[in-house]
């Protein structure tokens, strides 16, 4: 058994920044204090943080781990995520999912990737389903997938998008009730992550579910809600009136070529001005998904692959207007609470030692995942099996 003592660090907590030392071992934070000592008669690596900021590792809850895309043919399927891509961007926990392509990509393959990333050293979970309705699952049942397959925390579907299956209200209610039943049995979140497209209907399908179904709205998580101005206005109305949680996508921004989109950091400030609590908001990357552009006839006229660096980019921009400890909740503690990951998202005794050391420009310097140093001086010390 070995330990690590991190000295001269400025800890980023929800209560502000505190100069403390950190003792980690067995994958967890064992002690926090101003003057800690290494355990006697035990191997212990001392690490000088150099008065840098030590923050909880990023939790990215929307990643196309086995690739996405395919809207312009088989050759436009994006590749699988490599471990080093995540580490370089400060990500210690991910949730994988499928997108448009639920035909050549499968939930079983996503499960294999999640377990592979766990073996390589980071924390990973997943959603069952894809854009397709009826929902494709492993066991034949959304309820059973969530109940019996440990990494599966919920289900993915798509609304208000020309690539979706155009699900009826009855079909969406069926998805929601299955996820709700599994959540009650397992104490998992039973999330229904709703991919949002550009259609003018926006969140009208969720309003119909609200009016016809008794599943609590806390199970639903509309994502990409900053994709279009009209969608963002609708999302804010539901968040304000009904307490709906919203997931903004850092990779969707007019600064990154998304026409009509709302820059995520600006959307957060707008939501706060509207009286929406910060706790209802999260930020995810949509990393490794394709970014197709469509012309007025619906033909693909451009294609790119979403990265992961946009998460920290938006946090940097937002930190000019909000204290960093508030900004960081969007990619850490808020996400952990949404996914019911009790050991994630905060720096505290007993929590998982998922830690990110940042320089003055908020660039990743070092990263620990479950107590293991995996990135140092900005370079991965650990790589995926086939990197």
XYZ file of N, CA and C in Angstrom, residues 43-305:
789
model
N 5.290 3.467 2.452
C 5.766 4.234 1.303
C 4.849 5.434 1.042
N 5.434 6.602 0.874
C 4.628 7.803 0.636
C 5.379 8.742 -0.296
N 4.746 9.090 -1.412
C 5.322 10.039 -2.354
C 4.887 11.445 -1.964
N 5.856 12.322 -1.776
C 5.554 13.722 -1.470
C 5.502 14.487 -2.796
N 4.457 15.283 -2.963
C 4.246 16.015 -4.219
C 4.066 17.486 -3.897
N 4.948 18.322 -4.417
C 4.870 19.762 -4.199
C 3.998 20.389 -5.288
N 2.838 20.902 -4.889
C 1.909 21.497 -5.859
C 2.337 22.891 -6.301
N 3.335 23.449 -5.643
C 3.855 24.738 -6.082
C 2.858 25.873 -5.984
N 1.985 25.828 -4.974
C 0.969 26.862 -4.758
C -0.030 26.948 -5.917
N -0.148 25.862 -6.655
C -1.127 25.828 -7.745
C -2.504 25.419 -7.208
N -3.494 25.616 -8.064
C -4.873 25.294 -7.714
C -5.118 23.807 -7.884
N -5.673 23.173 -6.858
C -6.027 21.760 -6.908
C -7.550 21.645 -6.865
N -8.137 21.133 -7.938
C -9.595 21.096 -8.100
C -10.079 19.655 -8.244
N -11.367 19.411 -8.019
C -11.916 18.093 -8.355
C -11.754 17.821 -9.847
N -11.457 16.581 -10.208
C -11.379 16.225 -11.622
C -12.699 16.455 -12.328
N -12.627 16.749 -13.611
C -13.838 17.003 -14.381
C -14.649 15.720 -14.566
N -15.969 15.856 -14.466
C -16.892 14.755 -14.770
C -17.633 15.146 -16.051
N -17.348 14.452 -17.122
C -17.992 14.746 -18.408
C -19.081 13.707 -18.646
N -20.333 14.134 -18.560
C -21.453 13.187 -18.603
C -22.036 12.988 -20.000
N -21.338 13.455 -21.028
C -21.889 13.275 -22.382
C -20.736 13.086 -23.365
N -20.275 11.832 -23.491
C -19.119 11.526 -24.335
C -19.441 10.342 -25.241
N -19.099 10.464 -26.507
C -19.280 9.383 -27.477
C -18.031 8.507 -27.443
N -17.978 7.652 -26.439
C -16.767 6.881 -26.156
C -16.369 5.963 -27.300
N -17.350 5.378 -27.995
C -17.022 4.485 -29.110
C -17.234 5.185 -30.447
N -17.280 6.506 -30.396
C -17.446 7.283 -31.623
C -18.885 7.656 -31.877
N -19.051 8.608 -32.744
C -20.388 9.057 -33.139
C -20.391 9.304 -34.639
N -21.324 10.128 -35.051
C -21.339 10.527 -36.460
C -21.941 9.483 -37.363
N -21.508 9.524 -38.634
C -22.044 8.638 -39.661
C -23.115 9.290 -40.504
N -23.387 10.583 -40.260
C -24.476 11.233 -40.996
C -24.169 11.418 -42.487
N -22.894 11.316 -42.850
C -22.525 11.479 -44.262
C -21.896 10.211 -44.826
N -22.282 9.071 -44.265
C -21.766 7.803 -44.774
C -20.864 7.112 -43.788
N -20.566 5.848 -44.061
C -19.797 5.034 -43.127
C -18.411 5.612 -42.850
N -17.840 6.288 -43.822
C -16.491 6.826 -43.633
C -16.475 8.029 -42.688
N -17.647 8.536 -42.301
C -17.697 9.695 -41.404
C -18.001 9.287 -39.957
N -17.881 8.014 -39.643
C -18.014 7.561 -38.259
C -16.758 7.982 -37.502
N -16.918 8.667 -36.388
C -15.757 9.132 -35.640
C -15.136 7.962 -34.861
N -13.831 8.022 -34.586
C -13.156 6.900 -33.910
C -13.440 6.863 -32.417
N -13.018 5.777 -31.776
C -13.171 5.650 -30.335
C -12.288 6.658 -29.599
N -12.704 7.003 -28.395
C -11.917 7.870 -27.524
C -10.702 7.101 -27.005
N -9.559 7.792 -26.941
C -8.383 7.232 -26.298
C -8.225 7.846 -24.915
N -7.723 7.064 -23.982
C -7.581 7.511 -22.604
C -6.826 8.832 -22.507
N -5.743 8.976 -23.246
C -4.919 10.176 -23.122
C -5.664 11.438 -23.529
N -6.643 11.319 -24.437
C -7.442 12.483 -24.819
C -8.193 13.048 -23.613
N -8.727 12.163 -22.807
C -9.481 12.581 -21.629
C -8.550 13.168 -20.571
N -7.426 12.504 -20.332
C -6.497 12.968 -19.305
C -5.964 14.358 -19.619
N -5.606 14.597 -20.859
C -5.038 15.898 -21.240
C -6.015 17.045 -20.963
N -7.303 16.734 -20.958
C -8.317 17.779 -20.758
C -8.863 17.798 -19.332
N -8.231 17.051 -18.428
C -8.608 17.125 -17.024
C -9.782 16.267 -16.618
N -10.163 15.303 -17.444
C -11.349 14.492 -17.192
C -10.966 13.226 -16.438
N -11.590 13.018 -15.281
C -11.336 11.822 -14.483
C -12.525 10.865 -14.455
N -13.701 11.338 -14.883
C -14.906 10.498 -14.916
C -15.701 10.827 -16.173
N -16.246 9.804 -16.811
C -17.026 10.015 -18.029
C -18.299 9.181 -17.996
N -19.303 9.658 -18.737
C -20.479 8.841 -19.012
C -20.608 8.743 -20.518
N -20.603 7.526 -21.027
C -20.677 7.294 -22.460
C -22.101 7.061 -22.925
N -22.326 7.324 -24.225
C -23.651 7.152 -24.808
C -23.535 7.034 -26.319
N -24.624 6.608 -26.929
C -24.712 6.548 -28.380
C -25.457 7.766 -28.898
N -25.402 7.969 -30.214
C -26.070 9.112 -30.826
C -26.907 8.690 -32.020
N -26.697 9.377 -33.149
C -27.461 9.095 -34.360
C -27.334 7.632 -34.771
N -26.117 7.125 -34.685
C -25.837 5.785 -35.192
C -26.003 4.741 -34.091
N -27.206 4.192 -34.031
C -27.460 3.043 -33.170
C -27.603 1.786 -33.992
N -27.091 1.844 -35.236
C -27.201 0.714 -36.163
C -25.860 -0.003 -36.270
N -24.794 0.728 -36.596
C -23.469 0.107 -36.699
C -22.710 0.193 -35.375
N -23.267 0.920 -34.403
C -22.685 0.971 -33.058
C -23.722 0.393 -32.094
N -23.241 -0.254 -31.048
C -24.149 -1.021 -30.211
C -23.925 -0.733 -28.738
N -24.994 -0.884 -27.947
C -24.907 -0.667 -26.506
C -23.908 -1.642 -25.890
N -23.838 -2.871 -26.413
C -22.892 -3.845 -25.880
C -21.448 -3.383 -26.092
N -21.172 -2.789 -27.238
C -19.821 -2.286 -27.498
C -19.486 -1.123 -26.577
N -20.479 -0.297 -26.302
C -20.276 0.814 -25.375
C -19.966 0.287 -23.974
N -20.666 -0.758 -23.565
C -20.389 -1.386 -22.264
C -18.936 -1.856 -22.207
N -18.467 -2.489 -23.283
C -17.093 -2.980 -23.308
C -16.100 -1.830 -23.184
N -16.384 -0.707 -23.832
C -15.490 0.453 -23.765
C -15.467 1.029 -22.352
N -16.629 1.120 -21.724
C -16.710 1.634 -20.352
C -15.858 0.774 -19.421
N -15.992 -0.526 -19.530
C -15.230 -1.418 -18.659
C -13.740 -1.339 -18.978
N -13.411 -1.130 -20.244
C -12.012 -0.976 -20.621
C -11.390 0.274 -20.021
N -12.116 1.391 -20.048
C -11.605 2.629 -19.449
C -11.446 2.477 -17.942
N -12.358 1.762 -17.307
C -12.209 1.496 -15.875
C -10.916 0.731 -15.618
N -10.636 -0.249 -16.448
C -9.425 -1.037 -16.284
C -8.177 -0.186 -16.505
N -8.276 0.798 -17.397
C -7.133 1.667 -17.680
C -6.942 2.746 -16.622
N -7.944 2.947 -15.740
C -7.676 3.782 -14.580
C -8.619 4.921 -14.264
N -9.621 5.196 -15.123
C -10.544 6.278 -14.790
C -11.926 5.699 -14.494
N -12.832 6.541 -14.024
C -14.189 6.117 -13.700
C -15.085 6.328 -14.921
N -15.947 5.357 -15.193
C -16.785 5.445 -16.388
C -18.136 4.781 -16.146
N -19.171 5.383 -16.755
C -20.537 4.868 -16.719
C -21.126 5.044 -18.109
N -22.401 4.716 -18.263
C -23.001 4.793 -19.591
C -24.521 4.912 -19.506
N -25.104 5.218 -20.659
C -26.551 5.180 -20.855
C -26.875 4.082 -21.846
N -28.007 3.445 -21.683
C -28.503 2.540 -22.700
C -29.266 3.357 -23.745
N -29.612 2.718 -24.872
C -30.403 3.398 -25.900
C -29.579 4.270 -26.830
N -30.288 4.955 -27.728
C -29.696 5.868 -28.702
C -30.816 6.781 -29.183
N -30.698 7.320 -30.388
C -31.799 8.121 -30.934
C -33.007 7.246 -31.273
N -32.778 5.948 -31.451
C -33.817 5.070 -31.985
C -34.894 4.755 -30.956
N -36.133 4.789 -31.403
C -37.292 4.363 -30.619
C -38.116 3.441 -31.500
N -38.485 2.228 -31.027
C -38.262 1.649 -29.710
C -36.778 1.568 -29.359
N -36.486 1.750 -28.078
C -35.122 1.834 -27.597
C -34.422 0.480 -27.675
N -33.224 0.494 -28.261
C -32.412 -0.716 -28.330
C -31.627 -0.849 -27.032
N -31.701 -2.020 -26.413
C -31.067 -2.253 -25.116
C -30.263 -3.547 -25.159
N -29.629 -3.880 -24.060
C -28.883 -5.135 -23.949
C -29.821 -6.275 -23.575
N -30.660 -6.041 -22.590
C -31.520 -7.108 -22.053
C -32.887 -7.189 -22.722
N -33.218 -6.196 -23.543
C -34.558 -6.116 -24.110
C -35.472 -5.199 -23.332
N -34.953 -4.602 -22.255
C -35.768 -3.746 -21.397
C -34.912 -2.622 -20.835
N -35.399 -1.380 -20.945
C -34.709 -0.244 -20.332
C -34.605 -0.466 -18.825
N -35.704 -0.896 -18.228
C -35.728 -1.128 -16.783
C -34.673 -2.141 -16.372
N -34.591 -3.249 -17.111
C -33.658 -4.304 -16.733
C -32.210 -3.898 -17.002
N -31.968 -3.159 -18.076
C -30.606 -2.673 -18.329
C -30.099 -1.859 -17.139
N -30.907 -0.907 -16.682
C -30.492 -0.038 -15.582
C -30.389 -0.830 -14.282
N -31.320 -1.760 -14.086
C -31.363 -2.516 -12.834
C -30.208 -3.504 -12.704
N -29.909 -4.229 -13.761
C -28.981 -5.357 -13.642
C -27.576 -5.094 -14.178
N -27.394 -4.020 -14.940
C -26.063 -3.738 -15.506
C -25.493 -2.531 -14.780
N -24.529 -2.789 -13.908
C -24.063 -1.774 -12.959
C -23.670 -0.441 -13.593
N -22.905 -0.383 -14.703
C -22.488 0.927 -15.218
C -23.611 1.752 -15.850
N -24.773 1.153 -16.111
C -25.840 1.865 -16.822
C -26.662 2.679 -15.824
N -26.656 3.990 -16.001
C -27.319 4.908 -15.066
C -28.637 5.459 -15.596
N -28.917 5.244 -16.881
C -30.133 5.803 -17.458
C -30.237 5.444 -18.925
N -31.003 6.238 -19.653
C -31.304 5.944 -21.046
C -31.206 7.221 -21.869
N -30.821 7.060 -23.113
C -30.702 8.178 -24.046
C -31.817 8.098 -25.078
N -32.390 9.263 -25.413
C -33.337 9.347 -26.510
C -33.156 10.704 -27.177
N -33.909 10.973 -28.221
C -33.754 12.224 -28.970
C -35.118 12.763 -29.360
N -35.291 14.076 -29.222
C -36.536 14.736 -29.627
C -36.203 16.009 -30.399
N -37.190 16.483 -31.124
C -37.096 17.754 -31.859
C -35.864 17.807 -32.757
N -35.610 16.693 -33.438
C -34.456 16.594 -34.325
C -34.841 15.738 -35.525
N -34.433 16.162 -36.714
C -34.789 15.403 -37.919
C -34.109 14.042 -37.950
N -33.081 13.835 -37.116
C -32.398 12.540 -37.057
C -33.024 11.599 -36.037
N -33.964 12.080 -35.246
C -34.584 11.244 -34.216
C -35.617 10.318 -34.846
N -36.227 9.462 -34.013
C -37.300 8.576 -34.475
C -38.662 9.241 -34.381
N -38.676 10.543 -34.084
C -39.928 11.285 -33.918
C -40.853 10.549 -32.941
N -40.379 10.270 -31.732
C -41.168 9.458 -30.800
C -42.456 10.147 -30.376
N -43.505 9.363 -30.216
C -44.777 9.883 -29.734
C -44.676 10.150 -28.237
N -45.652 10.874 -27.715
C -45.688 11.116 -26.276
C -45.799 9.792 -25.520
N -46.580 8.859 -26.052
C -46.737 7.558 -25.394
C -45.408 6.809 -25.330
N -44.626 6.883 -26.415
C -43.332 6.205 -26.425
C -42.380 6.824 -25.412
N -42.395 8.140 -25.293
C -41.526 8.821 -24.331
C -41.952 8.527 -22.893
N -43.254 8.441 -22.673
C -43.743 8.081 -21.333
C -43.304 6.663 -20.969
N -43.346 5.750 -21.945
C -42.882 4.380 -21.694
C -41.413 4.397 -21.289
N -40.592 5.147 -21.997
C -39.167 5.244 -21.658
C -39.002 5.776 -20.240
N -39.741 6.825 -19.927
C -39.610 7.465 -18.612
C -40.052 6.543 -17.479
N -41.149 5.829 -17.663
C -41.642 4.958 -16.593
C -40.705 3.778 -16.362
N -40.081 3.288 -17.434
C -39.092 2.222 -17.280
C -37.886 2.707 -16.479
N -37.406 3.898 -16.803
C -36.263 4.458 -16.081
C -36.626 4.744 -14.628
N -37.836 5.231 -14.384
C -38.296 5.522 -13.032
C -38.357 4.248 -12.188
N -38.899 3.181 -12.753
C -39.004 1.923 -12.013
C -37.617 1.415 -11.627
N -36.673 1.481 -12.562
C -35.315 1.018 -12.274
C -34.650 1.878 -11.209
N -34.906 3.180 -11.260
C -34.316 4.079 -10.266
C -34.803 3.739 -8.865
N -36.065 3.423 -8.732
C -36.610 3.074 -7.423
C -36.012 1.771 -6.895
N -35.764 0.833 -7.806
C -35.219 -0.456 -7.394
C -33.749 -0.374 -7.012
N -33.005 0.497 -7.655
C -31.547 0.484 -7.540
C -30.951 1.695 -6.847
N -31.746 2.753 -6.668
C -31.242 4.030 -6.176
C -30.244 4.671 -7.142
N -30.276 4.259 -8.392
C -29.555 4.964 -9.450
C -30.379 6.183 -9.867
N -29.801 7.097 -10.664
C -30.580 8.283 -11.052
C -31.716 7.975 -12.016
N -31.590 6.916 -12.825
C -32.638 6.626 -13.807
C -32.864 7.787 -14.752
N -31.766 8.357 -15.232
C -31.870 9.540 -16.094
C -32.489 9.207 -17.448
N -33.277 10.142 -17.952
C -33.734 10.115 -19.340
C -33.076 11.319 -20.005
N -31.934 11.071 -20.640
C -31.200 12.152 -21.295
C -31.824 12.381 -22.663
N -32.291 13.601 -22.880
C -33.013 13.936 -24.109
C -32.128 14.802 -24.995
N -31.592 14.190 -26.060
C -30.871 14.964 -27.063
C -31.835 15.946 -27.705
N -31.448 17.212 -27.740
C -32.299 18.240 -28.330
C -31.746 18.677 -29.681
N -32.627 18.705 -30.678
C -32.257 19.199 -31.995
C -32.711 20.632 -32.213
N -32.743 21.047 -33.482
C -33.037 22.439 -33.831
C -34.513 22.730 -34.085
N -35.369 21.714 -34.060
C -36.762 21.902 -34.473
C -37.479 22.938 -33.604
N -38.440 23.603 -34.210
C -39.183 24.650 -33.501
C -39.990 24.100 -32.328
N -40.285 22.810 -32.340
C -41.033 22.213 -31.230
C -40.267 22.320 -29.924
N -38.954 22.349 -30.009
C -38.090 22.496 -28.835
C -38.500 21.494 -27.749
N -38.846 21.967 -26.558
C -39.151 21.085 -25.434
C -40.643 20.809 -25.256
N -41.423 21.053 -26.294
C -42.862 20.755 -26.224
C -43.130 19.295 -25.859
N -42.365 18.309 -26.410
C -42.613 16.920 -25.989
C -42.455 16.708 -24.482
N -41.519 17.397 -23.853
C -41.355 17.253 -22.408
C -42.545 17.872 -21.667
N -43.081 18.960 -22.183
C -44.276 19.550 -21.574
C -45.460 18.596 -21.668
N -45.568 17.884 -22.787
C -46.653 16.916 -22.939
C -46.497 15.770 -21.936
N -45.258 15.316 -21.735
C -45.014 14.269 -20.734
C -45.400 14.786 -19.350
N -44.991 15.989 -19.046
C -45.314 16.593 -17.749
C -46.811 16.589 -17.492
N -47.593 16.892 -18.527
C -49.039 17.020 -18.363
C -49.758 15.675 -18.340
N -49.100 14.611 -18.820
C -49.799 13.335 -18.955
C -49.185 12.202 -18.125
N -48.110 12.489 -17.411
C -47.372 11.423 -16.754
C -46.932 11.882 -15.369
N -46.870 10.960 -14.431
C -46.515 11.309 -13.060
C -45.043 11.071 -12.738
N -44.230 10.735 -13.723
C -42.798 10.576 -13.477
C -42.213 11.935 -13.124
N -41.517 12.067 -12.003
C -40.951 13.365 -11.611
C -40.018 13.929 -12.689
N -40.104 15.228 -12.900
C -39.311 15.857 -13.951
C -37.814 15.789 -13.671
N -37.435 15.475 -12.423
C -36.024 15.329 -12.100
C -35.339 14.188 -12.830
N -36.124 13.260 -13.370
C -35.529 12.158 -14.141
C -35.079 12.615 -15.522
N -35.605 13.709 -16.008
C -35.326 14.141 -17.375
C -34.159 15.123 -17.400
N -33.273 14.941 -18.364
C -32.160 15.860 -18.529
C -32.023 16.239 -20.000
N -32.686 17.328 -20.417
C -32.476 17.811 -21.782
C -31.033 18.297 -21.936
N -30.394 17.881 -23.017
C -29.015 18.288 -23.268
C -28.924 19.015 -24.614
N -27.828 19.726 -24.815
C -27.634 20.607 -25.981
C -28.653 21.750 -25.991
N -29.125 22.156 -24.820
C -30.199 23.151 -24.760
C -29.750 24.537 -25.212
N -28.453 24.747 -25.384
C -27.960 26.031 -25.904
C -27.755 25.982 -27.414
N -28.318 24.950 -28.058
C -28.093 24.755 -29.490
C -28.685 25.892 -30.338
N -29.858 26.400 -29.925
C -30.534 27.471 -30.658
C -31.153 28.436 -29.649
N -31.312 29.681 -30.052
C -31.865 30.702 -29.168
C -33.267 30.334 -28.711
N -34.133 29.888 -29.627
C -35.515 29.584 -29.241
C -35.570 28.401 -28.280
N -34.686 27.426 -28.472
C -34.627 26.274 -27.579
C -34.161 26.709 -26.187
N -33.170 27.577 -26.134
C -32.658 28.031 -24.848
C -33.716 28.820 -24.073
N -34.477 29.636 -24.762
C -35.539 30.386 -24.080
C -36.600 29.432 -23.515
N -36.949 28.396 -24.301
C -37.933 27.409 -23.852
C -37.386 26.635 -22.648
N -36.105 26.266 -22.725
C -35.477 25.515 -21.637
C -35.459 26.332 -20.344
N -35.127 27.607 -20.451
C -35.109 28.451 -19.255
C -36.498 28.573 -18.652
N -37.521 28.638 -19.489
C -38.882 28.742 -18.965
C -39.252 27.498 -18.158
N -38.916 26.319 -18.684
C -39.222 25.090 -17.961
C -38.365 24.953 -16.693
N -37.138 25.413 -16.757
C -36.282 25.364 -15.561
C -36.831 26.273 -14.471
N -37.304 27.423 -14.872
C -37.811 28.405 -13.904
C -39.166 27.981 -13.334
N -40.044 27.505 -14.201
C -41.415 27.193 -13.781
C -41.544 25.812 -13.155
N -40.811 24.833 -13.699
C -41.008 23.436 -13.286
C -39.778 22.815 -12.638
N -38.691 23.559 -12.516
C -37.496 23.019 -11.885
C -36.743 22.009 -12.723
N -36.939 22.028 -14.056
C -36.252 21.084 -14.930
C -34.751 21.365 -14.914
N -33.951 20.304 -14.827
C -32.502 20.433 -14.906
C -32.078 20.540 -16.364
N -31.016 21.285 -16.614
C -30.568 21.545 -17.981
C -29.087 21.235 -18.126
N -28.730 20.594 -19.241
C -27.329 20.326 -19.541
C -26.922 21.122 -20.771
N -25.975 22.017 -20.573
C -25.425 22.825 -21.661
C -24.248 22.087 -22.286
N -24.027 22.315 -23.575
C -22.950 21.636 -24.286
C -21.842 22.625 -24.598
N -20.665 22.384 -24.012
C -19.553 23.326 -24.178
C -19.074 23.384 -25.620
N -19.238 22.279 -26.357
C -18.783 22.250 -27.742
C -19.737 22.884 -28.725
N -20.885 23.370 -28.251
C -21.840 24.064 -29.122
C -21.787 25.544 -28.786
N -21.225 26.325 -29.680
C -21.032 27.749 -29.430
C -20.899 28.477 -30.760
N -21.417 29.687 -30.848
C -21.211 30.457 -32.087
C -19.732 30.710 -32.360
N -18.917 30.698 -31.314
C -17.477 30.889 -31.471
C -16.813 29.666 -32.086
N -17.536 28.523 -32.075
C -17.018 27.294 -32.691
C -17.769 26.964 -33.977
N -18.509 27.934 -34.495
C -19.182 27.766 -35.779
C -20.614 27.290 -35.714
N -21.195 27.175 -34.516
C -22.583 26.713 -34.386
C -23.523 27.905 -34.581
N -24.076 28.041 -35.760
C -24.951 29.174 -36.067
C -26.230 29.130 -35.236
N -26.573 30.251 -34.646
C -27.802 30.344 -33.864
C -27.668 29.856 -32.439
N -26.485 29.339 -32.057
C -26.302 28.799 -30.716
C -26.043 29.915 -29.704
N -26.173 29.558 -28.425
C -25.871 30.462 -27.323
C -24.564 29.986 -26.691
N -23.603 30.880 -26.557
C -22.344 30.501 -25.925
C -22.631 30.004 -24.507
N -22.119 28.818 -24.121
C -22.491 28.226 -22.834
C -22.251 29.129 -21.631
N -21.103 29.774 -21.563
C -20.825 30.637 -20.413
C -21.811 31.791 -20.344
N -22.196 32.323 -21.484
C -23.189 33.400 -21.506
C -24.567 32.871 -21.127
N -24.868 31.634 -21.533
C -26.149 31.024 -21.175
C -26.263 30.841 -19.663
N -25.183 30.450 -19.015
C -25.204 30.283 -17.558
C -25.529 31.606 -16.883
N -24.872 32.673 -17.307
C -25.124 33.986 -16.714
C -26.556 34.437 -16.953
N -27.065 34.147 -18.144
C -28.452 34.507 -18.454
C -29.425 33.732 -17.563
N -29.137 32.446 -17.356
C -29.997 31.636 -16.494
C -30.003 32.176 -15.065
N -28.856 32.541 -14.560
C -28.787 33.093 -13.204
C -29.564 34.397 -13.108
N -29.482 35.215 -14.148
C -30.242 36.473 -14.170
C -31.743 36.210 -14.164
N -32.150 35.058 -14.715
C -33.567 34.686 -14.758
C -34.027 34.023 -13.465
N -33.130 33.898 -12.497
C -33.496 33.304 -11.223
C -33.398 31.795 -11.172
N -32.746 31.182 -12.154
C -32.573 29.726 -12.167
C -31.368 29.374 -11.306
N -31.522 28.521 -10.308
C -30.392 28.170 -9.440
C -29.274 27.487 -10.220
N -28.047 27.786 -9.836
C -26.885 27.184 -10.492
C -26.928 25.660 -10.373
N -27.519 25.151 -9.303
C -27.600 23.711 -9.092
C -28.421 22.972 -10.129
N -29.237 23.690 -10.915
C -30.016 23.037 -11.972
C -29.244 22.924 -13.279
N -28.015 23.425 -13.312
C -27.258 23.484 -14.553
C -26.018 22.596 -14.486
N -25.719 21.948 -15.606
C -24.464 21.222 -15.771
C -23.904 21.539 -17.146
N -22.632 21.174 -17.312
C -21.925 21.424 -18.572
C -21.252 20.132 -19.003
N -21.470 19.733 -20.236
C -20.799 18.547 -20.783
C -20.262 18.883 -22.171
N -19.391 18.015 -22.693
C -18.667 18.369 -23.919
C -19.316 17.875 -25.204
N -20.059 16.761 -25.160
C -20.465 16.035 -26.369
C -19.223 15.565 -27.117
N -18.144 15.341 -26.337
C -16.859 15.017 -26.927
C -16.869 13.753 -27.767
N -16.099 13.823 -28.867
C -15.900 12.734 -29.823
C -17.124 12.472 -30.687
N -18.166 13.286 -30.521
C -19.298 13.205 -31.435
C -18.992 13.987 -32.698
N -19.729 13.702 -33.731
C -19.548 14.465 -34.968
C -20.291 15.791 -34.867
N -19.815 16.769 -35.610
C -20.491 18.063 -35.698
C -20.849 18.279 -37.160
N -21.995 17.721 -37.580
C -22.380 17.886 -38.987
C -23.056 19.234 -39.221
N -22.828 19.783 -40.383
C -23.544 20.986 -40.816
C -24.458 20.587 -41.973
N -25.706 21.074 -41.936
C -26.675 20.714 -42.955
C -27.091 21.958 -43.744
N -27.273 21.792 -45.064
C -27.767 22.914 -45.859
C -29.293 22.981 -45.751
N -29.899 23.930 -46.477
C -31.346 24.124 -46.360
C -32.149 22.939 -46.899
N -31.506 22.082 -47.715
C -32.187 20.905 -48.245
C -31.990 19.683 -47.358
N -31.280 19.859 -46.246
C -31.056 18.752 -45.330
C -29.856 17.900 -45.663
N -29.026 18.357 -46.612
C -27.837 17.601 -46.979
C -26.646 18.017 -46.113
N -25.793 17.041 -45.773
C -24.598 17.352 -44.992
C -23.633 18.149 -45.857
N -23.228 19.310 -45.363
C -22.307 20.163 -46.120
C -21.004 20.422 -45.380
N -20.839 19.797 -44.239
C -19.602 19.951 -43.474
C -19.587 18.987 -42.313
N -18.381 18.647 -41.815
C -18.273 17.667 -40.738
C -17.021 17.948 -39.922
N -17.155 17.889 -38.618
C -16.013 18.012 -37.711
C -16.241 17.074 -36.539
N -15.217 16.929 -35.691
C -15.307 16.070 -34.509
C -15.167 16.946 -33.274
